[in-house]
Each structure stands twice: as structure tokens, then as C-alpha cells.
Coordinates of C-alpha atoms and ligand atoms in Angstrom, one line a residue:
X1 CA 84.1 -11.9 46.9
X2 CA 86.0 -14.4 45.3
X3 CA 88.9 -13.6 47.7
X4 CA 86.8 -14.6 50.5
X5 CA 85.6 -17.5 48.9
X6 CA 89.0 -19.1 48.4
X7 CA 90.0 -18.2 51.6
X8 CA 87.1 -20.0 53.2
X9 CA 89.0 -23.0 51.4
X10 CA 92.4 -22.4 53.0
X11 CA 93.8 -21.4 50.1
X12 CA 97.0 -18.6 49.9
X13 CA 96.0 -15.9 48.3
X14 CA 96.4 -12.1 47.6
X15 CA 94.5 -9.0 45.8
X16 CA 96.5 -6.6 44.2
X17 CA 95.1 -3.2 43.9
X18 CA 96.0 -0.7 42.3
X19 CA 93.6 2.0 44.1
X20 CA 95.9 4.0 47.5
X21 CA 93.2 2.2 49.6
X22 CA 89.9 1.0 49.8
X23 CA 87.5 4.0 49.3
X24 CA 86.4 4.2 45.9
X25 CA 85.9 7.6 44.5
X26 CA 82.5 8.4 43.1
X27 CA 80.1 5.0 42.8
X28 CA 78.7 3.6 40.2
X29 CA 76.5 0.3 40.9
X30 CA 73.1 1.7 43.3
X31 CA 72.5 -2.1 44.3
X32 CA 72.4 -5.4 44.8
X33 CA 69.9 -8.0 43.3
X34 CA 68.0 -10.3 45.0
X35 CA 69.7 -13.9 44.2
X36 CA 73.0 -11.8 45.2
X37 CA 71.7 -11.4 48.4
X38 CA 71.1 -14.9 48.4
X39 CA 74.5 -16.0 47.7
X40 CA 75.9 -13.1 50.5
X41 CA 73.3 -15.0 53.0
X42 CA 74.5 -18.3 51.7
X43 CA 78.2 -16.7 53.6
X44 CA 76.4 -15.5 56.6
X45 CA 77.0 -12.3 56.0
X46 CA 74.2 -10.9 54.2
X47 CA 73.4 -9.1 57.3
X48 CA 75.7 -6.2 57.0
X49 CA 74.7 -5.3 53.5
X50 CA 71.0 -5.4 54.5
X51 CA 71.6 -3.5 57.9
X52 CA 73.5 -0.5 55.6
X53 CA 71.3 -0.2 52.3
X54 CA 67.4 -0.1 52.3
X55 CA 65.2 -2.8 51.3
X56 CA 63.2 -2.0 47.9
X57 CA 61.5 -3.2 44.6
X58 CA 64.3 -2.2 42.9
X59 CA 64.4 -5.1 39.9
X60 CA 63.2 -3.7 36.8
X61 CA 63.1 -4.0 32.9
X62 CA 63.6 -0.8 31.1
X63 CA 61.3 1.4 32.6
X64 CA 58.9 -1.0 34.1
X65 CA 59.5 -1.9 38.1
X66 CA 59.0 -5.6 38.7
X67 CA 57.8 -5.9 41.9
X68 CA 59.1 -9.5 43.1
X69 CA 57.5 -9.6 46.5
X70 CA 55.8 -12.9 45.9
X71 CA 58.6 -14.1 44.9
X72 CA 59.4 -17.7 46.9
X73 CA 62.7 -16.5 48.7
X74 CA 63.7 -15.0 52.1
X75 CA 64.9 -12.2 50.0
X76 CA 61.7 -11.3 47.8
X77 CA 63.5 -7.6 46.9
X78 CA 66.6 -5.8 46.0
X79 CA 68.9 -3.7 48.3
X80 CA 69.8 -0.1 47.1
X81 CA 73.2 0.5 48.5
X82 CA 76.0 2.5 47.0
X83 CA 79.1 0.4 45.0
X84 CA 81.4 2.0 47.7
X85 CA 79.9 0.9 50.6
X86 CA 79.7 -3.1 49.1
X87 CA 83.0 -2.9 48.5
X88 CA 84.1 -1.4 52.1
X89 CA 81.7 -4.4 53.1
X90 CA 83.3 -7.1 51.5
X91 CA 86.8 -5.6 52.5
X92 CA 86.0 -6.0 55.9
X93 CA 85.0 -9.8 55.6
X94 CA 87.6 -10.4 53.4
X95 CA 90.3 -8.9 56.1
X96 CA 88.6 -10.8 59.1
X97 CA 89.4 -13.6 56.9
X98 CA 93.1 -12.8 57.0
X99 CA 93.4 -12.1 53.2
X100 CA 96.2 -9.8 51.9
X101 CA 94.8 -7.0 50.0
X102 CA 98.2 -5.2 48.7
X103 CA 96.9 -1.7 47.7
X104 CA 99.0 0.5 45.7
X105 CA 99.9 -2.2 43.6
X106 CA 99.6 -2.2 40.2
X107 CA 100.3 -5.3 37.8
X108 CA 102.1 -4.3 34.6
X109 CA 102.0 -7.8 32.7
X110 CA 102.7 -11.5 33.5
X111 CA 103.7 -14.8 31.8
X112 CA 101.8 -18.5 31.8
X113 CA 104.3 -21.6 32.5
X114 CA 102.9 -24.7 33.2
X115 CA 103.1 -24.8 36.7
X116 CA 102.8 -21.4 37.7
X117 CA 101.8 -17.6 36.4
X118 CA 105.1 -15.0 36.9
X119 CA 103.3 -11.8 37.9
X120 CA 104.7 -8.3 37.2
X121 CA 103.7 -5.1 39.1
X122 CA 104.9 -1.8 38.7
X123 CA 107.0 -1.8 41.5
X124 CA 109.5 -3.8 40.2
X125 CA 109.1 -6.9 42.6
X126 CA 108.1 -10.1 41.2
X127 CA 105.2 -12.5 42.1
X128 CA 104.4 -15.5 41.6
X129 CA 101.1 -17.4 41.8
X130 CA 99.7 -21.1 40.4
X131 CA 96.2 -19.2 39.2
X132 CA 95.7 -15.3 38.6
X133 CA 92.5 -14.3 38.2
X134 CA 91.7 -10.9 36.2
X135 CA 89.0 -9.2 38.0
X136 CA 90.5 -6.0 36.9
X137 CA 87.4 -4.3 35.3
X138 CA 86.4 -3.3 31.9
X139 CA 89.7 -2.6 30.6
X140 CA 91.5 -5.5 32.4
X141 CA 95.0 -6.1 31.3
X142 CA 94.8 -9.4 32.7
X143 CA 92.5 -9.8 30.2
X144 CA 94.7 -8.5 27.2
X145 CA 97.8 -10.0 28.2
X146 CA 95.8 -13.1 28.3
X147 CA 95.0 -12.8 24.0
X148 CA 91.1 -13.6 25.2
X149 CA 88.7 -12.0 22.4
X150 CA 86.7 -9.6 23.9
X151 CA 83.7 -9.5 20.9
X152 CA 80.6 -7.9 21.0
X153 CA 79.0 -4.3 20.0
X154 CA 80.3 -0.6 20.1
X155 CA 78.6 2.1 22.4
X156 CA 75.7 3.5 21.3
X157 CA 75.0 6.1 24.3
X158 CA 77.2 7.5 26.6
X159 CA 75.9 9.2 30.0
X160 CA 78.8 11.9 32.5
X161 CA 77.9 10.5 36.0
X162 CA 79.4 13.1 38.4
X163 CA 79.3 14.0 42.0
X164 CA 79.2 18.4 42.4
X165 CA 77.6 20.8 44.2
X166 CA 75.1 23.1 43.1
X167 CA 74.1 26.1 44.0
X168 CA 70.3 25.4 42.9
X169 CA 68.5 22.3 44.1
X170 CA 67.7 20.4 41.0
X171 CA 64.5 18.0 40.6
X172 CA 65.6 14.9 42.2
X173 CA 64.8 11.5 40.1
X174 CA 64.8 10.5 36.9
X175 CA 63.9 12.5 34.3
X176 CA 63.2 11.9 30.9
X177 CA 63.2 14.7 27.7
X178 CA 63.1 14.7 23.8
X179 CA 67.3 15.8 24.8
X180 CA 67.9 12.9 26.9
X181 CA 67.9 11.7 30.5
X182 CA 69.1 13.0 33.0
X183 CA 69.0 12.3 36.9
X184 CA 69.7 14.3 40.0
X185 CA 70.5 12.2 43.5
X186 CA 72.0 12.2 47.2
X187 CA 73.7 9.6 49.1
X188 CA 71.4 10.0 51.8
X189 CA 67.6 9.5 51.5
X190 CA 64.7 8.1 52.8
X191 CA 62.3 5.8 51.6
X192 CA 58.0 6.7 51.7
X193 CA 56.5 3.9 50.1
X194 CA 57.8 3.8 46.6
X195 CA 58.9 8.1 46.7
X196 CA 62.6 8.9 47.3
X197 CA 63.3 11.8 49.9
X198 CA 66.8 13.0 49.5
X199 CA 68.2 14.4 52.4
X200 CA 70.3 17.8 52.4
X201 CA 74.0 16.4 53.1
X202 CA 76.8 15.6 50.9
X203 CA 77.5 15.7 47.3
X204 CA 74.6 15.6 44.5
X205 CA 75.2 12.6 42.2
X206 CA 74.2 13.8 38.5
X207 CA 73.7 11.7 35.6
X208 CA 73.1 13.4 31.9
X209 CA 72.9 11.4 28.3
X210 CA 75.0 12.6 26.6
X211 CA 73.4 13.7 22.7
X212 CA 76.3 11.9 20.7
X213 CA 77.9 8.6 22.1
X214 CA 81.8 9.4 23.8
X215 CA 83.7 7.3 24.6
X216 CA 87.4 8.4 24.2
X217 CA 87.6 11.8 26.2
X218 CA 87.9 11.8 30.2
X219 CA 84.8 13.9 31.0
X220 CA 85.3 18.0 32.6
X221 CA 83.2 20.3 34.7
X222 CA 83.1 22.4 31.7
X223 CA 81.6 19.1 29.7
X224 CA 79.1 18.8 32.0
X225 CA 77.7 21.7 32.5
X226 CA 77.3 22.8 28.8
X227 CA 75.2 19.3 28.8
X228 CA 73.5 19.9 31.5
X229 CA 72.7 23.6 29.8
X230 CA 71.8 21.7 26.7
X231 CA 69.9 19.3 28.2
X232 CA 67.6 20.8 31.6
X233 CA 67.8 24.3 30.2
X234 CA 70.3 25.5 33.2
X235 CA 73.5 23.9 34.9
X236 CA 71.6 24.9 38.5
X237 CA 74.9 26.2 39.5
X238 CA 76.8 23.3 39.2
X239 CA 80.4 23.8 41.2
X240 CA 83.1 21.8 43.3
X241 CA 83.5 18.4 41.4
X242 CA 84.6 15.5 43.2
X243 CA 84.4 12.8 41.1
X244 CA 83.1 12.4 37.7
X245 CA 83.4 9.6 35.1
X246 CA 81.7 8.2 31.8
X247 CA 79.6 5.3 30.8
X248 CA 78.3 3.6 27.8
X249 CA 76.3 0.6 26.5
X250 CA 79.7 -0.9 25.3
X251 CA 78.4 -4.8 25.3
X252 CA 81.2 -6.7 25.0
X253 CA 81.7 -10.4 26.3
X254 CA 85.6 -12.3 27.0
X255 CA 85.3 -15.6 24.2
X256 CA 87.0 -17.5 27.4
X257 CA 87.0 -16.9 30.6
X258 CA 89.3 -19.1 31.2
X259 CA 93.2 -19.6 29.9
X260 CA 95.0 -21.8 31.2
X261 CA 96.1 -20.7 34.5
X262 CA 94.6 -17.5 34.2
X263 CA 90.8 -16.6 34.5
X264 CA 88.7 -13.7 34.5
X265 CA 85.9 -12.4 36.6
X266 CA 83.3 -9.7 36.6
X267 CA 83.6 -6.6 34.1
X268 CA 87.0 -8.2 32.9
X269 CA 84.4 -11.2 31.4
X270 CA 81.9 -8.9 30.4
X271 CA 80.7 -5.2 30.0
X272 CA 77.2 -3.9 29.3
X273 CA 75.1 -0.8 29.8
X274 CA 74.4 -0.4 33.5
X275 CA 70.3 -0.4 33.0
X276 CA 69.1 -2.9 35.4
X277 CA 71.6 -3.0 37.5
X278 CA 73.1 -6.1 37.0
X279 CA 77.1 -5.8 36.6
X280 CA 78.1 -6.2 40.2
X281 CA 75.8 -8.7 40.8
X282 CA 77.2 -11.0 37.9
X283 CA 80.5 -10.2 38.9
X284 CA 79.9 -11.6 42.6
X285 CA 77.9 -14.1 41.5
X286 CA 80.7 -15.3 38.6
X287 CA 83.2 -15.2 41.8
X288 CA 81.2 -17.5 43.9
X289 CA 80.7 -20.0 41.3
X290 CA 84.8 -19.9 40.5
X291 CA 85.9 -19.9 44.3
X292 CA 85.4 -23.5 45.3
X293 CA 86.3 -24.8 42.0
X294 CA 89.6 -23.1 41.8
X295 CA 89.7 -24.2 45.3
X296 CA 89.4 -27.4 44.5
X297 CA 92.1 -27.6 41.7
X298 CA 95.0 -25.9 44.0
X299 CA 94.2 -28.2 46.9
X300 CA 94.7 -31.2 44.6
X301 CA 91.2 -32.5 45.3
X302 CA 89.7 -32.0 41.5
X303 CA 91.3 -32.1 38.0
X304 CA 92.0 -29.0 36.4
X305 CA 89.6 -29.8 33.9
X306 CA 86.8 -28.7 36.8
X307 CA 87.8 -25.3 36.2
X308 CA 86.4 -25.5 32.6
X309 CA 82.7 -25.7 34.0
X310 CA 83.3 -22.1 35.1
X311 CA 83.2 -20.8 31.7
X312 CA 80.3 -23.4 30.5
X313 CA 78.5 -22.1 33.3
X314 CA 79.0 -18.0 33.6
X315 CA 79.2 -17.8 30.1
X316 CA 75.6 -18.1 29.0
X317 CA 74.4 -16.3 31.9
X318 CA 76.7 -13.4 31.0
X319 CA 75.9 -13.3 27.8
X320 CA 71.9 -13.5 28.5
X321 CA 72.6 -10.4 30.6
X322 CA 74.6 -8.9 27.5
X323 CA 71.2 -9.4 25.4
X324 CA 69.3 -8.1 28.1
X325 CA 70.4 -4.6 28.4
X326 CA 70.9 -4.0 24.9
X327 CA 67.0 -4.8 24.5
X328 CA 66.3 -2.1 27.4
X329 CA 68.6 0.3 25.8
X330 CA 66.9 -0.2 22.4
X331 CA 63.4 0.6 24.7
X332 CA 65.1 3.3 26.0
X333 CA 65.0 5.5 23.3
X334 CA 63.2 8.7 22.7
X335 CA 61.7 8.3 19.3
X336 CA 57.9 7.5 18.6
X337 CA 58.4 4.2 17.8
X338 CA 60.1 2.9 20.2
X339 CA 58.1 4.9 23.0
X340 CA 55.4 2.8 21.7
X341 CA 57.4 -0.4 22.0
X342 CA 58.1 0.6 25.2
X343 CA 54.3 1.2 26.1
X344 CA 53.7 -2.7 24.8
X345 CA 56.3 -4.5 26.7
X346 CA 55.1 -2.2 29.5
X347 CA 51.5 -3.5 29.6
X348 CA 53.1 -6.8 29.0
X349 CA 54.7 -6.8 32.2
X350 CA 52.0 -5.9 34.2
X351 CA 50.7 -9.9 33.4
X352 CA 51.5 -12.3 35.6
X353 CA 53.8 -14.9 33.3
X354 CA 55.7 -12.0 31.5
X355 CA 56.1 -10.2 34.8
X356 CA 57.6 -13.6 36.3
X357 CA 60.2 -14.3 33.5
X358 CA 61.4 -11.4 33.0
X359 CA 61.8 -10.6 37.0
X360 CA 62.9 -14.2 37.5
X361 CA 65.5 -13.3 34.7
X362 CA 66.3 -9.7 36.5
X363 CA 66.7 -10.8 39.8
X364 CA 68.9 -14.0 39.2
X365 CA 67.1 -15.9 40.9
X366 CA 65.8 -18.3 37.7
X367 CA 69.1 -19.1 37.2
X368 CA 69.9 -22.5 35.8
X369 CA 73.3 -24.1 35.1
X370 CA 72.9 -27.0 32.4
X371 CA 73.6 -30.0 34.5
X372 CA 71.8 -32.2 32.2
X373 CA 67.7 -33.4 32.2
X374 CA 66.2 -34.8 35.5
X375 CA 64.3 -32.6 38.4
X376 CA 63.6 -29.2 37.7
X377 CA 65.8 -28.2 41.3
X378 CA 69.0 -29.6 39.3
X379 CA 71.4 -27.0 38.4
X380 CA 69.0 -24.5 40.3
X381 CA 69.5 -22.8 43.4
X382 CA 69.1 -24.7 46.5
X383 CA 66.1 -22.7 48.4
X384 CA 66.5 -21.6 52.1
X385 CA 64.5 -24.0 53.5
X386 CA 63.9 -24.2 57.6
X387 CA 64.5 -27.8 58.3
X388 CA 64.3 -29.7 61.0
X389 CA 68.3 -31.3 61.5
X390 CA 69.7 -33.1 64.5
X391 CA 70.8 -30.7 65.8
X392 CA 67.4 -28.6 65.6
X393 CA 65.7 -26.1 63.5
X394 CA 68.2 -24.7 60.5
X395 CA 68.0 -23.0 57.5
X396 CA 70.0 -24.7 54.5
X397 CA 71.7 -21.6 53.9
X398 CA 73.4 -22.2 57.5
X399 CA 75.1 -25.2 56.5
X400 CA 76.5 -22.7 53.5
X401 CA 78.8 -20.7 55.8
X402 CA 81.6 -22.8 55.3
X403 CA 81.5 -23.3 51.5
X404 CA 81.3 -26.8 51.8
X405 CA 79.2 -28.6 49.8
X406 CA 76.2 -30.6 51.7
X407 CA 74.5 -33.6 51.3
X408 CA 70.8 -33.3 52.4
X409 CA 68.8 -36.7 53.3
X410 CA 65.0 -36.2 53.9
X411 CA 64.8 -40.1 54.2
X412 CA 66.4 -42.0 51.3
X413 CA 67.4 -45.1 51.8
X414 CA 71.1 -44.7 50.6
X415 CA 72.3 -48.0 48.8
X416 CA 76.0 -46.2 48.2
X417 CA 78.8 -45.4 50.6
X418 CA 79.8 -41.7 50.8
X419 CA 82.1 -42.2 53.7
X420 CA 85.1 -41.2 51.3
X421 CA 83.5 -37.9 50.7
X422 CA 83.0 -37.1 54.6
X423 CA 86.0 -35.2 54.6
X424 CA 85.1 -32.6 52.1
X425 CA 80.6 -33.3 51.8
X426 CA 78.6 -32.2 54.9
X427 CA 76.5 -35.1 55.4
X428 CA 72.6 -34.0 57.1
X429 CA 69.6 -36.0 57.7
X430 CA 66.7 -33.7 57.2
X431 CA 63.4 -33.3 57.8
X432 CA 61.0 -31.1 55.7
X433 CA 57.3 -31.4 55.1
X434 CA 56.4 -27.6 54.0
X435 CA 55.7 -26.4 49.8
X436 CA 59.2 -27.1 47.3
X437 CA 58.8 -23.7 45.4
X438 CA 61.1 -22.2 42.8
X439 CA 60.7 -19.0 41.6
X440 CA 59.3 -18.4 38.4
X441 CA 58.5 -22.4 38.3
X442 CA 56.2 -23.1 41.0
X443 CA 55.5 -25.8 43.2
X444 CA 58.1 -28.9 42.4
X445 CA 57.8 -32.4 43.9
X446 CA 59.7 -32.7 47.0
X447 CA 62.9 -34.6 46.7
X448 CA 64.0 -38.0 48.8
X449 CA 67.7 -36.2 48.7
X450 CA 69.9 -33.2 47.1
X451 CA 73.5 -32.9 46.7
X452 CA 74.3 -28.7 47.2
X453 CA 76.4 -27.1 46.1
X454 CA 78.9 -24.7 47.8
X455 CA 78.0 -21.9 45.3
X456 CA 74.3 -23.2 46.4
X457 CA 73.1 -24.7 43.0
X458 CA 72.1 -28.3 43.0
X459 CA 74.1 -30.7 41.7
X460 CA 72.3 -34.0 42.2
X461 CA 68.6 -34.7 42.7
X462 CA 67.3 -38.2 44.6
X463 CA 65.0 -39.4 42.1
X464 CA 63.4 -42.2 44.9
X465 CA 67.4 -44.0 44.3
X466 CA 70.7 -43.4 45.0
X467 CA 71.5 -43.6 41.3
X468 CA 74.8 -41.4 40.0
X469 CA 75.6 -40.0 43.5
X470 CA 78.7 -41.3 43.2
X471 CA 79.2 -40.3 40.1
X472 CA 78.1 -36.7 41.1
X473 CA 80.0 -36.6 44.7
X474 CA 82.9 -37.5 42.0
X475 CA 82.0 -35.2 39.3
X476 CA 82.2 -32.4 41.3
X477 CA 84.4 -33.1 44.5
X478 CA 87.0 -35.1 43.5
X479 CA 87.5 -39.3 43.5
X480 CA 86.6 -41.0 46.7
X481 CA 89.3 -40.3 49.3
X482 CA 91.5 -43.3 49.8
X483 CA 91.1 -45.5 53.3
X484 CA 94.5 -46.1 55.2
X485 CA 95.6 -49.4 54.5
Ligands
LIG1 C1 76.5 4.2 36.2 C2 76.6 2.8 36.6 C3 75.7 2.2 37.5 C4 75.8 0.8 37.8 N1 74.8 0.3 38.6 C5 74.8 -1.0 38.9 C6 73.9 -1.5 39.8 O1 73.0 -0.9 40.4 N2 74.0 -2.9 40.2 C7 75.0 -3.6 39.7 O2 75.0 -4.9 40.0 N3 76.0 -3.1 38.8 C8 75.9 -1.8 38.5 N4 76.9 -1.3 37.7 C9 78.0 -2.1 37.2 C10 79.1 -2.2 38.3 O3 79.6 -0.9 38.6 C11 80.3 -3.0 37.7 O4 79.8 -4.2 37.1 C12 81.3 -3.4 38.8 O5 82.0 -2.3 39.3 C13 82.3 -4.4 38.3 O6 83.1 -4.8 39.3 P1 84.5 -5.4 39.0 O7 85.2 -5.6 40.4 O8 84.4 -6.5 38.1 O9 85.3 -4.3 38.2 P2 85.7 -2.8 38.7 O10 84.7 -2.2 39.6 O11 86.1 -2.1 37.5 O12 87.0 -3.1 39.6 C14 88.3 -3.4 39.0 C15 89.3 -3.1 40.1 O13 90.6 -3.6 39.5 C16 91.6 -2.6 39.8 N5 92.6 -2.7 38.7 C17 92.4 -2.5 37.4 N6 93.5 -2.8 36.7 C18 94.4 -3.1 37.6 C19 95.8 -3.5 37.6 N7 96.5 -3.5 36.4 N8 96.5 -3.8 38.7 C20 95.9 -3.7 39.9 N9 94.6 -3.4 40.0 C21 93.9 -3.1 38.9 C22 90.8 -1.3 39.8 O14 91.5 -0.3 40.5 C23 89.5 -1.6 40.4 O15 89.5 -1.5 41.8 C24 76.8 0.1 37.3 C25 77.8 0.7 36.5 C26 77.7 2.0 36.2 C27 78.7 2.6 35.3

């Protein structure tokens, strides 16, 4: 993600990877949430994931489904689609976009100078780069080499995911026992209503808790089907392993995401227990709010200091996300007391405010960056409204393809001249008389202008004036451009 953002910008880059090529063994993440849609349909290309994964209430808390269907977004859902198939996804943009990705490469170590970041691989040949981002995964050495603190809790649980065959068809879903849980799955399935069909092709995915946490060993076939023995009463014939990892609630967060010329992204910034969903998500979401700032720093358009808002503003959304799961791994515990806790927050969540925060919280789409007091749209995301533009009917979200940011009129009076920000600001006089409704908020007053993004959060709010637009266009896009003499 964040390598097609940057090279919506123009800039040079390159992924190294250390995988043969782009098909990831196994999967891990099931799917996308709904603000990530968002973001993907902020790019244009939200399309292909929707038109490969299915459509469903998939946010959730715990055990509790959060059904976000009146949610104010064109998007009121999640997407269930395998890890493997968003990445192939993304690969494809990102190589329509004419990005390198040099697979089978692995880097070893590098050093920071002040102009530039001396990469190593293991190949021997030497790179060199003004920014590296680590976006290397849990265990990123990007991360390490860096010196950045990586604080936060030991595991608690550990679960063997695996892809096998079996020679007896196992109950499909999620199961819960007094042992632990367990879960039996296929690739291919259909939805009816809310019930999963699983159809009869390809590898079963298996998930068992394990009954003490590991999180040393690399898991066996032997591992697994003594747990799965221990735990369903009967391996069901389990054979022909093709994949099979580990997981834990490990909750750890990276004290900076940002080092000087070298920043991290995604599970290299932060690792928690996969309930919910949300890892992937952050990560894409952490990439699109980096991309057009780093941008901004190599072309020479922003300070460097620009690049700090990245970690004031991923930071607390990561670490809110860190709190979250562990609170849903505390619920999901077997013991009496906490099966009543769970019953609470359960009824809870069926009432409408509860149900609203916590989805709102779930799906992303609350998400606020602290841009200081004023409108509640500022540092929110800009909603996909159809307005009415000269050249027609558009969505905002159109005027997002580019990752540019945009200036949307709906009649101020504008006091100030942007002209020196026409070369990087789309400038669009709008019209828009429908409802200005945020999730989890509600109806807000309709504002006289907004100043968007190219991540698609707000960054200045009309208040009637033109007040601190230049100070905004400046804030975030660089000083005016300079006229020719
Ligand atoms: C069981 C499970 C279920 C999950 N379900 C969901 C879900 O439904 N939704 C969701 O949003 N998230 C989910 N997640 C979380 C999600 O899988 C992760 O958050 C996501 O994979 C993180 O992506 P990443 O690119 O940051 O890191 P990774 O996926 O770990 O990718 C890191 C990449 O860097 C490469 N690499 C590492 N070191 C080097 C090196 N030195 N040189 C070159 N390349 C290197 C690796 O080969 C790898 O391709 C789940 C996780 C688990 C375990």
C-alpha cells in the first residue's frame, strides 16, 4: 500500500522481499474493515477487493457481531477475503504503477547518515535510499537495527493455525470448549444470510488454542494433532500439511515510529492478538497516512519535521487497537467469571450507544487525528459525498485517485489567495444540499469549505471565514510556491 502511495507521488522507490515471489503460503488476516475499504475506494481501486471477497457483518467485539449497516458510509460492512489474495491485489496495482518489487531479497542490516540510509541485503549488493521504511512484520529487523523500544505485554495464548487435509470432515465454525477453541474452515464458501457453507475444494484451514501459551517452538503435524486429540476428542484424520504457523496475543507497540530517516509501518509498529481483525487494516491504513507525507519530504515540498505527525498520529490509534484486543482476549476466556463478563458487555452491545462506539471503534471509521478544537469533521474522515462539481455529478472520493489533496468550496467567499498552492491543492467549487453525517456522531452542521486530505482526513474546516487556511494549506503542504519574477 504505501508503495503505491508514494508512487502516486512520483517518487523512486523499491520493496524488497524476502519471500521467492508473491504468493504467500498459508493466510492469516480473513478481512478487511470497513474504513479500509474506504481508504482502498479513496484510490479507485476498491473495486477489485470487493469484486473477489464477499460483503458481510464481519466487525465484531469479542464474541458479539456488530452489525454496522446503518452506518453513514458507502461501505456500511466488512469484506471477508483471504490475506493472500489482498496482497496479490495490491501487487497488481502496485506493478501497474511501475513499482520495483525485488523478491528474493533479503536485507541483513543498514546504517543512518544524514543524507541518506546505506541498505544491506544478503546478497552482497549495496543500496542506497534517503528514507527506508520497515514494514517487515512482527519481528522486523528494520525495527531492531533501528534501537526503537518495542514495549508492551508477553503472550498469554497461543493458537497452531494450519492448512491439512483430513480424512474426516470436521464441524465447520467456531467452536468453543472448557479445552479451548478451536475452528475448522475452507477457502471457498458461500454465504446464506449470516450461515457459512464451505464448499468441498482445497485445503481445510484449522485453528486450535493451544492449553499453555508457546511461543518459541515452530509448530509440527505431530503438535497439532495431539492438540487437536486433546482438544475435539479426535485429529479427524488430519494429513498432508501445507502450511502451518503460530499466533499469540503478544501486544507490543514500537516507542517511535519514526527514526530519523527510517520509519516503521504495520506489524513492525505494532503486534496484537488477531481477534477483531484489525492488523492489516492498521497496517494499510498507517501506510496511507505516511505516503504523502514522506512524499512530501523527498520532493522537497515540506520540512522533515512533517514526517513527525506520522507517529503523533498512528500512534494513539495503534495503541487504542493494542488495548482493544487485550480487553477481548481477557472476554475470551473460559472461566465462570469471565463468561459472565462476557454475557454483560454482550447485552451491552445490543444498545444502540455502546453498539455505536464500540463498532465505530472496530471498524475505523470513528477515527480522529488531534488537529486541535473546531468542527467535529476536523481531523475526521472526509465522507463520500455525491456532489454536484463543474464538471457534473462526483463523489469526493473521486477527486482522491490521485492522492492530492483537495480544496472543497460549497460557496465561501474566500478572502485569501491559494493560487500558490494550485500546483499541489485541487481546487473544486461544490455544491451539496443533502444530511453531513459522521458515523458514530450524527448529523454535523454543513460546512462553507473543507481542506482534504490525501489520506482523506480533514484538515481544515470553513467556519463561515477563510480564517487559518493559509496557515493550514502551509501546515500541511508546504510554503506558498514562489511566482516567477
Ligand atoms: C490468525 C491471524 C488472523 C488475522 N486476521 C486478520 C484480519 O482478519 N484482519 C486484519 O486486518 N488483520 C488480521 N491479522 C493480522 C495481519 O495478518 C497482520 O497484521 C498483517 O499481516 C501485517 O502485515 P505487514 O505487511 O505489516 O507484516 P507481514 O504480513 O508480517 O509482512 C512482512 C513482510 O516483510 C517481509 N520481510 C520480513 N523481514 C524481511 C527482511 N529482512 N528483508 C526483506 N523482507 C522481509 C516478509 O517476508 C513479509 O512478506 C491476522 C493475523 C493472524 C495471525
Amino acid at each position: 500500500m504505501l508503495a503505491g502511495e508514494l508512487a502516486l507521488a512520483g517518487v523512486d522507490i523499491a520493496v524488497i522481499e524476502r519471500r521467492p515471489n508473491q504468493e504467500l503460503a498459508g493466510s492469516r488476516a480473513l478481512g478487511i474493515s470497513s474504513r479500509t475499504i474506504e481508504v482502498l475506494d479513496q484510490r479507485g481501486i476498491a473495486d477489485r477487493f470487493l469484486s473477489a471477497g464477499k460483503i458481510a457483518q464481519i466487525t465484531g467485539f469479542a464474541v458479539t457481531r456488530l452489525d454496522i449497516s446503518d452506518f453513514p458510509t458507502r461501505h456500511n460492512y466488512g469484506l471477508a477475503l483471504r490475506q493472500k489474495r489482498i496482497e496479490r491485489i495490491l501487487a497488481e496495482w502496485v506493478k501497474e504503477l511501475n513499482v520495483p518489487i525485488l523478491y528474493g531479497r533479503e536485507i541483513t542490516g543498514f546504517a543512518q547518515h544524514d543524507d541518506r540510509v546505506e541498505i544491506a541485503l544478503a546478497d552482497g549488493e549495496p543500496l542506497r535510499a534517503e528514507y527506508l521504511v520497515g514494514c517487515d512484520g512482527g519481528r522486523s529487523l528494520v525495527r531492531k537495527t533501528a534501537g526503537i523500544d518495542f514495549p508492551g505485554w508477553d503472550p498469554t495464548t497461543s493458537s497452531i493455525l494450519a492448512e491439512v487435509e483430513m480424512t474426516e470432515t470436521p464441524p465447520y465454525g467456531v467452536h468453543r470448549s472448557p479445552a479451548g477453541v478451536y475452528a475448522f474452515g475452507r477457502e471457498e464458501y458461500e454465504m446464506k444470510g449470516t450461515e457459512i457453507i464451505y464448499q468441498d475444494v482445497g485445503p481445510i484451514g484449522v485453528m486450535v488454542t493451544e492449553p499453555t501459551p508457546n511461543s518459541t517452538s515452530e509448530p509440527t503435524l505431530r503438535d497439532l494433532r495431539e492438540l487437536l486429540v486433546a482438544v475435539c476428542g479426535t485429529d479427524y484424520g488430519v494429513h498432508n500439511v501445507t502450511w502451518i504457523s503460530r499466533f499469540t496475543d503478544m501486544t507490543r507497540q514500537a516507542a517511535q515510529y519514526r527514526k530519523g530517516r527510517v520509519l516503521l509501518a504495520g506489524d513492525a509498529a505494532h503486534v496484537h492478538s488477531p481477534i477483531g481483525g484489525q492488523g492489516l487494516s492498521a497496517g494499510v491504513q498507517d501506510a496511507v497516512n505516511l505516503g504523502w507525507k514522506l512524499a512530501q519530504v523527498i520532493k522537497g515540498t515540506s520540512p522533515d519535521d512533517l514526517l513527525d505527525t506520522y507517529h503523533a498520529e498512528r500512534h494513539p490509534v495503534g495503541a487504542r487497537i493494542l488495548k482493544n484486543t487485550m480487553a477481548q482476549v481477557a472476554l475470551h476466556r473460559e472461566d465462570d467469571r469471565t463468561v459472565a463478563a462476557r454475557d454483560i458487555v454482550g447485552d451491552l452491545l445490543k444498545m444502540e450507544e455502546p453498539r455505536k462506539y464500540i463498532a465505530g471503534m472496530m471498524s475505523g471509521l470513528d477515527i480522529r487525528y488531534d488537529l486541535g478544537d473546531g468542527h467535529p469533521l476536523l481531523g475526521r474522515r472526509m465522507p463520500d459525498l455525491d456532489i454536484l462539481t463543474a464538471s457534473g455529478q462526483r463523489r469526493v472520493f473521486s477527486f482522491l485517485h490521485s492522492a492530492r489533496p483537495l480544496l472543497l468550496n460549497f460557496g465561501l467567499r474566500l478572502d485569501v489567495d491559494i493560487s500558490p498552492w494550485f500546483d499541489r491543492v485541487q481546487y473544486v467549487d461544490a455544491k451539496y444540499d443533502g444530511r453531513w453525517e459522521l458515523p458514530v456522531i450524527g448529523d454535523v452542521a454543513a460546512p462553507a469549505a473543507v481542506l482534504v486530505r490525501p489520506d482523506g482526513y480533514v484538515a481544515w474546516v470553513s467556519d463561515g471565514t477563510s480564517d487559518r487556511l493559509m496557515t493550514a494549506l502551509t501546515t500541511w503542504f508546504g510554503a506558498p510556491a514562489k511566482r516567477p519574477d
